[in-house]
Amino acid sequence: MSGLLGGLHKSPPTWASWLRIIVGAALIVFGIVQWLRRHRHTHTQGGCDH
């Protein structure tokens, strides 16, 4: 177990950093698309009873 934790102190490879950036950007874009769809969906409903 201590060997596992010791490996975390090394700097990650370059591809891992890029992968984190790509995944984060994809999640942000996905969230914006979902938010825009929800926003547009409420406008097409007209008067919603909440």
mmCIF file of C-alpha atoms in Angstrom:
data_model
loop_
_atom_site.group_PDB
_atom_site.id
_atom_site.type_symbol
_atom_site.label_atom_id
_atom_site.label_comp_id
_atom_site.label_asym_id
_atom_site.label_seq_id
_atom_site.Cartn_x
_atom_site.Cartn_y
_atom_site.Cartn_z
ATOM 1 C CA MET A 1 0.000 0.000 0.000
ATOM 2 C CA SER A 2 2.831 2.415 0.804
ATOM 3 C CA GLY A 3 4.321 1.697 -2.625
ATOM 4 C CA LEU A 4 1.069 2.738 -4.241
ATOM 5 C CA LEU A 5 0.950 6.000 -2.334
ATOM 6 C CA GLY A 6 4.600 6.676 -3.062
ATOM 7 C CA GLY A 7 3.881 6.464 -6.782
ATOM 8 C CA LEU A 8 1.375 9.290 -6.527
ATOM 9 C CA HIS A 9 4.113 11.801 -5.723
ATOM 10 C CA LYS A 10 5.689 11.376 -9.159
ATOM 11 C CA SER A 11 4.599 13.772 -11.882
ATOM 12 C CA PRO A 12 2.023 12.179 -14.187
ATOM 13 C CA PRO A 13 2.889 11.543 -17.833
ATOM 14 C CA THR A 14 2.077 14.249 -20.377
ATOM 15 C CA TRP A 15 -0.753 12.259 -21.954
ATOM 16 C CA ALA A 16 -2.482 11.996 -18.579
ATOM 17 C CA SER A 17 -2.498 15.775 -18.221
ATOM 18 C CA TRP A 18 -3.946 16.191 -21.711
ATOM 19 C CA LEU A 19 -6.518 13.493 -21.011
ATOM 20 C CA ARG A 20 -7.685 15.359 -17.905
ATOM 21 C CA ILE A 21 -7.984 18.589 -19.888
ATOM 22 C CA ILE A 22 -9.945 16.892 -22.684
ATOM 23 C CA VAL A 23 -12.291 15.093 -20.289
ATOM 24 C CA GLY A 24 -12.884 18.290 -18.315
ATOM 25 C CA ALA A 25 -13.603 20.297 -21.465
ATOM 26 C CA ALA A 26 -15.960 17.585 -22.716
ATOM 27 C CA LEU A 27 -17.876 17.628 -19.433
ATOM 28 C CA ILE A 28 -18.180 21.413 -19.566
ATOM 29 C CA VAL A 29 -19.442 21.320 -23.165
ATOM 30 C CA PHE A 30 -21.875 18.530 -22.269
ATOM 31 C CA GLY A 31 -23.208 20.575 -19.349
ATOM 32 C CA ILE A 32 -23.668 23.676 -21.508
ATOM 33 C CA VAL A 33 -25.481 21.679 -24.198
ATOM 34 C CA GLN A 34 -27.783 20.124 -21.600
ATOM 35 C CA TRP A 35 -28.471 23.542 -20.066
ATOM 36 C CA LEU A 36 -29.251 25.090 -23.458
ATOM 37 C CA ARG A 37 -31.566 22.211 -24.360
ATOM 38 C CA ARG A 38 -33.388 22.560 -21.046
ATOM 39 C CA HIS A 39 -33.679 26.314 -21.528
ATOM 40 C CA ARG A 40 -35.033 25.909 -25.060
ATOM 41 C CA HIS A 41 -37.367 23.121 -23.971
ATOM 42 C CA THR A 42 -39.065 25.364 -21.407
ATOM 43 C CA HIS A 43 -39.682 27.982 -24.109
ATOM 44 C CA THR A 44 -41.357 25.467 -26.435
ATOM 45 C CA GLN A 45 -43.719 24.374 -23.664
ATOM 46 C CA GLY A 46 -45.295 27.808 -23.398
ATOM 47 C CA GLY A 47 -46.805 28.255 -19.953
ATOM 48 C CA CYS A 48 -45.648 25.406 -17.753
ATOM 49 C CA ASP A 49 -47.373 24.705 -14.470
ATOM 50 C CA HIS A 50 -44.588 24.141 -11.955
#
